[in-house]
CSV table of C-alpha atoms in Angstrom, one decimal:
chain,number,residue,atom,x,y,z
A,237,MET,CA,-19.7,-19.5,-16.4
A,238,SER,CA,-16.3,-17.9,-16.0
A,239,ASN,CA,-13.6,-19.8,-14.1
A,240,SER,CA,-14.0,-17.4,-11.2
A,241,GLU,CA,-17.8,-18.0,-11.1
A,242,LYS,CA,-17.2,-21.8,-11.0
A,243,LEU,CA,-14.5,-21.4,-8.3
A,244,PHE,CA,-16.8,-19.2,-6.2
A,245,ALA,CA,-19.6,-21.7,-6.5
A,246,GLU,CA,-17.3,-24.5,-5.4
A,247,ALA,CA,-15.9,-22.5,-2.5
A,248,GLN,CA,-19.4,-21.7,-1.2
A,249,GLU,CA,-19.9,-25.5,-0.8
A,250,VAL,CA,-17.0,-25.8,1.6
A,251,MET,CA,-16.5,-22.4,3.2
A,252,PRO,CA,-18.9,-20.0,4.9
A,253,GLY,CA,-19.8,-17.5,2.2
A,254,GLY,CA,-17.1,-19.0,0.0
A,255,VAL,CA,-14.4,-17.0,1.6
A,256,ASN,CA,-11.9,-17.0,4.5
A,257,SER,CA,-12.2,-13.3,5.2
A,258,PRO,CA,-15.6,-11.6,4.8
A,259,VAL,CA,-14.7,-8.6,2.6
A,260,ARG,CA,-13.5,-11.0,-0.2
A,261,ALA,CA,-17.1,-12.1,-0.8
A,262,PHE,CA,-17.9,-8.7,-2.5
A,263,GLY,CA,-20.9,-8.3,-0.2
A,264,SER,CA,-20.5,-4.5,-0.2
A,265,VAL,CA,-20.1,-4.1,-4.0
A,266,GLY,CA,-22.0,-7.1,-5.4
A,267,GLY,CA,-21.0,-9.5,-8.1
A,268,VAL,CA,-18.7,-12.4,-8.2
A,269,PRO,CA,-15.2,-11.9,-6.8
A,270,PRO,CA,-12.4,-12.7,-9.3
A,271,PHE,CA,-10.3,-15.6,-8.0
A,272,MET,CA,-6.6,-14.7,-8.3
A,273,VAL,CA,-4.0,-17.2,-9.4
A,274,GLY,CA,-0.9,-15.0,-9.8
A,275,ALA,CA,0.7,-11.7,-9.0
A,276,LYS,CA,3.8,-9.9,-10.2
A,277,GLY,CA,4.9,-6.4,-9.6
A,278,ALA,CA,1.9,-4.1,-9.7
A,279,TYR,CA,-0.4,-6.7,-11.3
A,280,LEU,CA,-2.8,-9.5,-10.3
A,281,THR,CA,-4.0,-12.2,-12.7
A,282,ASP,CA,-7.3,-14.0,-12.2
A,283,ALA,CA,-8.4,-17.6,-13.0
A,284,ASP,CA,-9.7,-16.4,-16.4
A,285,GLY,CA,-6.4,-14.9,-17.4
A,286,LYS,CA,-7.4,-11.3,-16.9
A,287,GLU,CA,-4.8,-8.9,-15.6
A,288,TYR,CA,-5.5,-6.1,-13.1
A,289,VAL,CA,-3.5,-3.2,-11.8
A,290,ASP,CA,-3.6,-3.9,-8.1
A,291,LEU,CA,-4.5,-1.1,-5.6
A,292,VAL,CA,-5.0,-3.5,-2.7
A,293,CYS,CA,-1.5,-4.9,-2.5
A,294,SER,CA,-2.7,-7.8,-0.2
A,295,TRP,CA,-4.1,-5.1,2.1
A,296,GLY,CA,-0.6,-3.6,2.6
A,297,PRO,CA,2.1,-6.3,2.6
A,298,ALA,CA,3.1,-6.0,-1.1
A,299,LEU,CA,5.0,-2.8,-0.3
A,300,LEU,CA,7.7,-3.6,-2.8
A,301,GLY,CA,5.3,-5.1,-5.3
A,302,HIS,CA,4.2,-8.7,-5.8
A,303,ALA,CA,6.8,-11.5,-6.1
A,304,HIS,CA,9.7,-9.1,-5.4
A,305,PRO,CA,12.8,-11.0,-6.4
A,306,GLU,CA,14.7,-10.3,-3.1
A,307,ILE,CA,11.8,-11.5,-1.0
A,308,GLN,CA,11.3,-14.5,-3.2
A,309,SER,CA,14.9,-15.4,-3.0
A,310,ALA,CA,15.0,-15.1,0.8
A,311,VAL,CA,11.9,-17.2,1.1
A,312,HIS,CA,13.2,-19.9,-1.2
A,313,ALA,CA,16.4,-20.1,0.8
A,314,ALA,CA,14.5,-20.3,4.1
A,315,VAL,CA,12.3,-23.1,2.7
A,316,ASP,CA,15.4,-25.1,1.8
A,317,ARG,CA,16.5,-24.9,5.4
A,318,GLY,CA,13.1,-26.2,6.7
A,319,LEU,CA,9.6,-24.8,7.2
A,320,SER,CA,9.2,-24.8,11.0
A,321,PHE,CA,11.4,-25.8,13.8
A,322,GLY,CA,9.4,-25.2,17.0
A,323,ALA,CA,12.6,-23.6,18.4
A,324,SER,CA,14.3,-20.3,18.4
A,325,THR,CA,16.0,-19.1,15.2
A,326,PRO,CA,18.5,-16.2,14.6
A,327,ASP,CA,16.2,-14.3,12.2
A,328,GLU,CA,13.6,-13.7,14.9
A,329,ALA,CA,15.8,-11.2,16.7
A,330,LYS,CA,17.1,-9.8,13.4
A,331,LEU,CA,13.6,-8.8,12.3
A,332,GLY,CA,12.9,-7.6,15.8
A,333,LYS,CA,15.9,-5.3,15.6
A,334,LEU,CA,14.8,-3.9,12.2
A,335,ILE,CA,11.4,-3.0,13.8
A,336,LYS,CA,13.1,-1.6,16.9
A,337,ASP,CA,15.4,0.6,14.9
A,338,ARG,CA,12.6,2.2,13.0
A,339,VAL,CA,10.1,3.0,15.7
A,340,GLY,CA,10.7,5.0,18.9
A,341,GLY,CA,9.8,3.5,22.2
A,342,VAL,CA,10.2,-0.1,21.0
A,343,ASP,CA,12.6,-1.7,23.5
A,344,ARG,CA,11.4,-5.3,23.1
A,345,VAL,CA,9.5,-7.2,20.4
A,346,ARG,CA,7.4,-10.3,20.6
A,347,MET,CA,6.6,-12.1,17.3
A,348,VAL,CA,3.1,-13.6,16.7
A,349,SER,CA,1.3,-14.7,13.6
A,350,THR,CA,-1.6,-12.3,13.0
A,351,GLY,CA,-2.6,-8.7,13.8
A,352,THR,CA,-5.5,-10.0,15.9
A,353,GLU,CA,-3.1,-12.0,18.0
A,354,ALA,CA,-0.9,-8.9,18.4
A,355,THR,CA,-3.7,-6.7,19.6
A,356,MET,CA,-5.1,-9.5,21.8
A,357,THR,CA,-1.8,-9.9,23.5
A,358,ALA,CA,-1.3,-6.1,23.8
A,359,VAL,CA,-4.6,-5.7,25.6
A,360,ARG,CA,-4.0,-8.7,27.9
A,361,LEU,CA,-0.5,-7.3,28.7
A,362,ALA,CA,-1.9,-3.8,29.4
A,363,ARG,CA,-4.4,-5.3,31.8
A,364,GLY,CA,-1.8,-7.5,33.5
A,365,PHE,CA,0.7,-4.7,33.8
A,366,THR,CA,-1.7,-2.1,35.2
A,367,GLY,CA,-3.9,-4.4,37.2
A,368,ARG,CA,-7.0,-2.7,35.6
A,369,GLU,CA,-9.8,-4.0,33.5
A,370,LEU,CA,-11.2,-1.3,31.2
A,371,ILE,CA,-10.0,-0.6,27.7
A,372,ILE,CA,-11.0,2.5,25.6
A,373,LYS,CA,-11.3,2.0,21.9
A,374,PHE,CA,-12.8,4.3,19.2
A,375,ALA,CA,-15.8,3.7,17.0
A,376,GLY,CA,-14.8,2.6,13.5
A,377,CYS,CA,-11.3,1.5,14.5
A,378,TYR,CA,-10.7,-2.2,13.8
A,379,HIS,CA,-8.2,-4.1,15.9
A,380,GLY,CA,-8.8,-7.6,14.6
A,381,HIS,CA,-11.6,-10.0,15.7
A,382,LEU,CA,-10.8,-9.9,19.4
A,383,ASP,CA,-14.1,-10.2,21.3
A,384,SER,CA,-13.8,-7.1,23.4
A,385,LEU,CA,-12.7,-4.9,20.5
A,386,LEU,CA,-15.4,-5.8,18.0
A,387,ALA,CA,-17.9,-3.2,19.3
A,388,ASP,CA,-18.4,-0.5,16.7
A,389,ALA,CA,-15.5,-1.8,14.7
A,390,GLY,CA,-14.7,-0.8,11.1
A,391,SER,CA,-13.3,-3.0,8.3
A,392,GLY,CA,-15.6,-5.9,7.3
A,393,VAL,CA,-17.9,-5.1,10.3
A,394,ALA,CA,-18.6,-1.7,8.8
A,395,THR,CA,-19.0,-3.1,5.3
A,396,LEU,CA,-21.6,-5.6,6.5
A,397,ALA,CA,-23.3,-2.9,8.6
A,398,LEU,CA,-23.0,-5.1,11.8
A,399,PRO,CA,-23.1,-3.4,15.2
A,400,GLY,CA,-20.6,-5.9,16.6
A,401,SER,CA,-20.6,-9.7,16.4
A,402,ALA,CA,-22.8,-12.5,17.6
A,403,GLY,CA,-21.0,-14.6,20.2
A,404,VAL,CA,-19.5,-11.6,22.1
A,405,THR,CA,-21.0,-11.7,25.6
A,406,ALA,CA,-22.4,-8.7,27.4
A,407,ALA,CA,-19.8,-9.1,30.1
A,408,THR,CA,-16.9,-9.0,27.6
A,409,ALA,CA,-18.4,-6.0,25.8
A,410,ALA,CA,-18.7,-4.2,29.1
A,411,GLU,CA,-15.0,-4.3,29.5
A,412,THR,CA,-14.6,-1.9,26.6
A,413,LEU,CA,-15.5,1.8,26.5
A,414,VAL,CA,-16.3,2.9,22.9
A,415,LEU,CA,-15.8,6.6,22.2
A,416,PRO,CA,-16.1,8.7,19.0
A,417,TYR,CA,-12.8,9.2,17.3
A,418,ASN,CA,-11.1,12.6,17.3
A,419,ASP,CA,-13.2,13.7,20.3
A,420,ARG,CA,-11.0,15.0,23.1
A,421,ALA,CA,-13.9,15.9,25.3
A,422,ALA,CA,-15.2,12.3,25.3
A,423,VAL,CA,-11.8,11.0,26.2
A,424,GLU,CA,-11.4,13.4,29.1
A,425,ALA,CA,-14.9,12.6,30.4
A,426,ALA,CA,-14.2,8.8,30.3
A,427,PHE,CA,-11.0,9.3,32.2
A,428,ALA,CA,-12.6,11.6,34.7
A,429,GLU,CA,-15.2,8.9,35.5
A,430,HIS,CA,-13.2,5.7,35.1
A,431,GLY,CA,-9.6,6.7,35.1
A,432,ALA,CA,-8.6,4.5,38.1
A,433,ASN,CA,-9.8,1.4,36.2
A,434,ILE,CA,-8.7,2.2,32.7
A,435,ALA,CA,-5.8,-0.1,31.6
A,436,ALA,CA,-5.2,1.3,28.2
A,437,VAL,CA,-6.4,3.3,25.2
A,438,ILE,CA,-6.0,1.4,21.9
A,439,THR,CA,-6.2,3.3,18.7
A,440,GLU,CA,-5.2,2.9,15.1
A,441,SER,CA,-2.3,5.2,14.6
A,442,ALA,CA,-4.3,6.6,11.8
A,443,PRO,CA,-7.6,4.8,11.3
A,444,CYS,CA,-7.8,2.9,8.0
A,445,ASN,CA,-10.8,0.6,8.6
A,446,MET,CA,-13.7,3.1,8.2
A,447,GLY,CA,-11.8,4.4,5.2
A,448,VAL,CA,-8.8,6.5,6.1
A,449,VAL,CA,-9.5,9.1,8.8
A,450,THR,CA,-6.6,11.5,9.5
A,451,PRO,CA,-6.1,12.1,13.3
A,452,GLU,CA,-6.6,15.8,14.0
A,453,ALA,CA,-3.4,17.7,14.7
A,454,GLY,CA,-1.9,16.6,18.1
A,455,TYR,CA,-4.7,14.0,18.7
A,456,ASN,CA,-2.4,11.1,19.2
A,457,LYS,CA,-0.1,13.2,21.5
A,458,PHE,CA,-3.2,14.1,23.5
A,459,LEU,CA,-4.0,10.4,24.0
A,460,LYS,CA,-0.4,9.8,25.1
A,461,ASP,CA,-0.5,12.7,27.6
A,462,THR,CA,-3.9,11.6,28.9
A,463,THR,CA,-3.0,8.0,29.5
A,464,ALA,CA,0.3,9.0,31.1
A,465,LYS,CA,-1.6,11.3,33.5
A,466,TYR,CA,-3.8,8.5,34.7
A,467,GLY,CA,-1.3,5.7,34.7
A,468,ALA,CA,-2.8,3.9,31.8
A,469,LEU,CA,-1.1,2.7,28.6
A,470,LEU,CA,-1.4,3.9,25.0
A,471,ILE,CA,-1.5,1.0,22.5
A,472,LEU,CA,-0.8,2.3,19.0
A,473,ASP,CA,-2.2,-0.2,16.4
A,474,GLU,CA,0.1,0.1,13.4
A,475,VAL,CA,-0.9,-3.2,11.8
A,476,LEU,CA,-2.0,-1.4,8.6
A,477,THR,CA,0.0,1.8,8.9
A,478,GLY,CA,3.2,0.3,10.2
A,479,PHE,CA,6.1,0.7,7.7
A,480,ARG,CA,3.4,1.7,5.2
A,481,ALA,CA,2.4,5.3,5.9
A,482,SER,CA,6.1,6.1,6.2
A,483,SER,CA,9.3,4.2,6.9
A,484,SER,CA,8.4,4.3,10.6
A,485,GLY,CA,4.6,4.0,10.2
A,486,TYR,CA,2.2,6.8,11.1
A,487,TRP,CA,4.1,7.3,14.4
A,488,GLY,CA,6.9,8.6,12.1
A,489,LEU,CA,4.5,11.3,10.9
A,490,SER,CA,3.3,12.3,14.3
A,491,GLY,CA,5.1,11.0,17.4
A,492,LYS,CA,8.6,11.2,15.9
A,493,ASP,CA,8.3,15.0,15.4
A,494,GLU,CA,6.2,15.7,18.5
A,495,GLY,CA,8.6,13.9,20.8
A,496,TRP,CA,6.4,11.1,22.2
A,497,ASN,CA,6.3,7.3,22.0
A,498,ALA,CA,3.5,4.9,22.6
A,499,ASP,CA,3.7,2.4,25.4
A,500,LEU,CA,2.9,-0.5,23.2
A,501,TYR,CA,2.6,-0.9,19.4
A,502,THR,CA,1.2,-3.7,17.2
A,503,PHE,CA,2.5,-4.4,13.8
A,504,GLY,CA,1.5,-6.8,10.9
A,505,LYS,CA,1.1,-6.8,7.2
A,506,VAL,CA,4.4,-5.2,5.9
A,507,ILE,CA,6.7,-7.0,8.4
A,508,GLY,CA,5.7,-10.4,7.0
A,509,GLY,CA,6.6,-9.5,3.4
A,510,GLY,CA,3.4,-11.4,2.3
A,511,LEU,CA,3.6,-14.2,4.8
A,512,PRO,CA,1.5,-14.3,8.0
A,513,THR,CA,3.5,-12.5,10.7
A,514,ALA,CA,2.7,-9.9,13.2
A,515,ALA,CA,4.3,-8.4,16.4
A,516,LEU,CA,3.9,-6.3,19.4
A,517,GLY,CA,6.6,-4.1,20.8
A,518,GLY,CA,7.1,-1.4,23.4
A,519,ARG,CA,8.6,-0.3,26.7
A,520,ALA,CA,10.9,-2.8,28.3
A,521,ASP,CA,9.2,-2.7,31.7
A,522,VAL,CA,5.8,-3.5,30.1
A,523,MET,CA,7.0,-6.0,27.6
A,524,ASP,CA,9.0,-7.9,30.2
A,525,TYR,CA,5.7,-8.7,31.9
A,526,LEU,CA,5.2,-11.3,29.2
A,527,ALA,CA,6.2,-14.9,30.0
A,528,PRO,CA,8.8,-16.3,30.5
A,529,LEU,CA,9.9,-13.2,32.4
A,530,GLY,CA,6.5,-12.0,33.7
A,531,PRO,CA,3.1,-13.3,34.6
A,532,VAL,CA,1.2,-12.5,31.4
A,533,TYR,CA,1.1,-15.6,29.3
A,534,GLN,CA,1.3,-15.8,25.5
A,535,ALA,CA,2.7,-18.5,23.2
A,536,GLY,CA,2.4,-19.7,19.6
A,537,THR,CA,3.8,-22.7,17.8
A,538,LEU,CA,4.3,-20.7,14.6
A,539,SER,CA,5.4,-17.4,16.2
A,540,GLY,CA,8.6,-16.3,14.6
A,541,ASN,CA,8.2,-18.9,11.8
A,542,PRO,CA,11.6,-19.0,10.0
A,543,VAL,CA,10.2,-18.6,6.5
A,544,ALA,CA,8.1,-15.6,7.5
A,545,MET,CA,11.0,-14.0,9.3
A,546,ALA,CA,13.1,-14.3,6.2
A,547,ALA,CA,10.4,-12.6,4.1
A,548,GLY,CA,10.1,-9.8,6.7
A,549,ILE,CA,13.8,-9.2,6.9
A,550,ALA,CA,14.0,-9.0,3.1
A,551,GLN,CA,11.1,-6.6,2.9
A,552,LEU,CA,12.3,-4.1,5.6
A,553,THR,CA,15.9,-4.3,4.3
A,554,HIS,CA,14.8,-3.2,0.8
A,555,ALA,CA,12.1,-0.7,1.9
A,556,THR,CA,14.4,2.2,1.5
A,557,ASP,CA,13.8,5.9,1.6
A,558,GLU,CA,13.6,5.9,-2.1
A,559,VAL,CA,10.9,3.3,-2.0
A,560,TYR,CA,8.7,5.4,0.3
A,561,ALA,CA,9.4,8.6,-1.8
A,562,HIS,CA,8.2,6.8,-4.9
A,563,ILE,CA,5.1,5.3,-3.4
A,564,LEU,CA,4.1,8.7,-1.9
A,565,LYS,CA,4.7,10.4,-5.3
A,566,GLN,CA,2.5,7.9,-7.1
A,567,SER,CA,-0.1,8.1,-4.3
A,568,ASN,CA,-0.3,11.9,-4.6
A,569,ALA,CA,-0.6,11.7,-8.4
A,570,LEU,CA,-3.5,9.2,-8.1
A,571,GLN,CA,-5.3,11.3,-5.5
A,572,ALA,CA,-5.1,14.3,-7.8
A,573,LYS,CA,-6.3,12.4,-10.9
A,574,LEU,CA,-9.1,10.8,-8.8
A,575,SER,CA,-10.3,14.2,-7.6
A,576,GLU,CA,-10.1,15.6,-11.1
A,577,ALA,CA,-12.2,12.8,-12.5
A,578,PHE,CA,-14.8,13.2,-9.8
A,579,ASN,CA,-14.9,17.0,-10.2
A,580,GLU,CA,-15.4,16.7,-13.9
A,581,ALA,CA,-18.3,14.2,-13.3
A,582,GLY,CA,-19.9,16.4,-10.6
A,583,VAL,CA,-19.3,13.8,-7.9
A,584,ASP,CA,-19.1,15.4,-4.4
A,585,HIS,CA,-16.3,13.7,-2.5
A,586,SER,CA,-13.4,14.1,-0.1
A,587,ILE,CA,-10.1,12.2,0.1
A,588,GLN,CA,-8.6,11.3,3.5
A,589,ARG,CA,-4.9,10.6,3.8
A,590,ALA,CA,-2.4,9.0,6.1
A,591,GLY,CA,1.0,9.2,4.5
A,592,SER,CA,0.7,7.3,1.2
A,593,LEU,CA,-2.5,5.6,2.3
A,594,PHE,CA,-5.8,7.2,1.3
A,595,SER,CA,-9.5,6.6,0.7
A,596,VAL,CA,-12.4,8.4,-0.9
A,597,ALA,CA,-15.7,9.3,0.8
A,598,PHE,CA,-18.7,10.4,-1.3
A,599,GLY,CA,-20.8,13.4,-0.4
A,600,THR,CA,-18.4,14.7,2.2
A,601,SER,CA,-16.7,17.7,0.7
A,602,ALA,CA,-18.3,20.1,3.1
A,603,LYS,CA,-16.4,18.8,6.2
A,604,GLY,CA,-14.6,15.6,5.3
A,605,VAL,CA,-14.5,12.5,7.5
A,606,HIS,CA,-13.4,12.9,11.1
A,607,ASN,CA,-15.0,9.9,12.8
A,608,TYR,CA,-17.1,6.8,12.3
A,609,ALA,CA,-20.4,8.7,12.1
A,610,ASP,CA,-19.1,10.8,9.3
A,611,ALA,CA,-17.9,7.7,7.4
A,612,GLN,CA,-21.3,6.0,7.8
A,613,ALA,CA,-23.2,9.1,6.6
A,614,GLN,CA,-21.4,9.3,3.3
A,615,GLU,CA,-23.1,8.4,0.0
A,616,ALA,CA,-21.7,4.8,0.0
A,617,PHE,CA,-24.1,3.7,-2.7
A,618,ARG,CA,-21.8,5.4,-5.3
A,619,TYR,CA,-18.9,3.1,-4.6
A,620,ALA,CA,-20.2,-0.1,-6.1
A,621,PRO,CA,-20.7,1.2,-9.7
A,622,PHE,CA,-17.4,3.1,-9.4
A,623,PHE,CA,-15.7,-0.1,-8.2
A,624,HIS,CA,-17.1,-2.3,-11.0
A,625,SER,CA,-16.3,0.2,-13.7
A,626,MET,CA,-12.7,0.2,-12.6
A,627,LEU,CA,-12.7,-3.6,-12.3
A,628,ASP,CA,-14.0,-3.9,-15.9
A,629,SER,CA,-11.2,-1.6,-17.0
A,630,GLY,CA,-8.6,-3.8,-15.3
A,631,VAL,CA,-8.1,-2.0,-12.0
A,632,TYR,CA,-8.6,-3.9,-8.8
A,633,LEU,CA,-9.7,-1.6,-5.9
A,634,PRO,CA,-10.6,-2.5,-2.3
A,635,PRO,CA,-14.1,-4.1,-2.5
A,636,SER,CA,-15.5,-1.8,0.1
A,637,VAL,CA,-15.6,2.0,0.5
A,638,PHE,CA,-14.5,1.5,4.1
A,639,GLU,CA,-11.0,0.4,3.2
A,640,ALA,CA,-7.7,2.1,2.3
A,641,TRP,CA,-6.1,2.1,-1.1
A,642,PHE,CA,-2.5,0.9,-1.4
A,643,LEU,CA,0.3,1.4,-3.9
A,644,SER,CA,3.7,-0.2,-4.1
A,645,ALA,CA,7.2,0.4,-5.4
A,646,ALA,CA,6.2,-1.5,-8.5
A,647,HIS,CA,3.6,1.0,-9.6
A,648,ASP,CA,5.5,2.5,-12.5
A,649,ASP,CA,4.3,5.2,-14.9
A,650,GLU,CA,2.8,2.6,-17.2
A,651,SER,CA,0.6,1.0,-14.6
A,652,MET,CA,-0.4,4.4,-13.3
A,653,GLU,CA,-1.5,5.5,-16.8
A,654,LYS,CA,-3.8,2.4,-16.9
A,655,ILE,CA,-5.4,3.5,-13.7
A,656,PHE,CA,-5.8,7.1,-14.8
A,657,ALA,CA,-7.4,6.0,-18.1
A,658,ALA,CA,-10.1,4.1,-16.2
A,659,LEU,CA,-11.1,6.9,-13.9
A,660,PRO,CA,-13.3,9.1,-16.1
A,661,ALA,CA,-15.8,6.4,-16.9
A,662,ALA,CA,-15.8,5.1,-13.3
A,663,ALA,CA,-16.5,8.6,-12.0
A,664,GLN,CA,-19.4,8.9,-14.4
A,665,ALA,CA,-20.8,5.6,-13.1
A,666,ALA,CA,-20.5,7.0,-9.6
A,667,ALA,CA,-22.3,10.2,-10.6
A,668,ALA,CA,-25.2,8.2,-12.2
A,669,ALA,CA,-25.7,6.0,-9.1
A,670,THR,CA,-28.9,6.2,-7.1
A,671,ALA,CA,-29.5,5.2,-3.5
């Protein structure tokens, strides 16, 4: 047995499925997941000493690359000052200001620890502020494992082909209206029938949990205009896309140019620099409904943890325009090489994009992927052999076709050439796959 096989067997004795997040179990692609013991720059190293070019980047946070020296230095200095104080620290507001300065409509920021906690708080705040109960979400969008938002969710729920989750009551599910993504008529019909009781629409700024799905032109603005018309709020989930799709998230590729802001935003991943941190932010009048100023309660012992704040500040400070330009350049190059390999192997596919984020969907060249139904209808069986061919060649991809691919500032030409060299054989494996 390899070291990873031994470690996975041991993990299964103490953790459900041997993992602490379902997609890590490789249920979608099969096989034993390599257990990682180190990361540097664009590379991961597993327990058997094998090195991989990493296209997961910790699901987004490794924007600058793994073990970036400036982030490491900031974290080490913060650790020397203490791990947690249970009291306010200067860096909380400093990181909050960095977020506020990048995204329009963010007047106030509340730090939390996870993306799920951020969306949970945003939903509660929207209900408290409006005095309404119903939330609209879109099929295939994943907003963490909050009970009321797990209906028709993407991410691991899509990977495991689950319709929702056991343990979510019918009463809780009834508080959420699930609509098809990119469908304006469905939104209009829902507001026409329930508008007086809809507290908010929550949407991924650009969905990345059913694979990437690009919002149709003007779709997010349409959601903003519709919610404003009916007195509801727009919650823009930028946990994955925030400070990833661009320097100001996917809002920077849509709302910034179109002249609109969301009422509430949720952030995570990148703002923690690799440590568990998330946040919600938005309009002052809405955010001030949070305790201690308002009646909507939220608290967290580790919210604004000083070590995580230091990592986030270092990350955003060094995430310059040059960093984003480099990542986008490498992403575009990889997308082109990916399509070239698939075309040469005769593999029907399309590539969905959200800034530098992208994913591939098999058998979808005719119309692409515009919603959850499109994503589920693809030839997903082709991904596992493609994935394992790339893994055998030393390239670590997301272990599910329903996830986005990530690059970092550390992906230099040498690491990109290693990815390119692995693509032809992997494309042939995808071509040979059968359902």
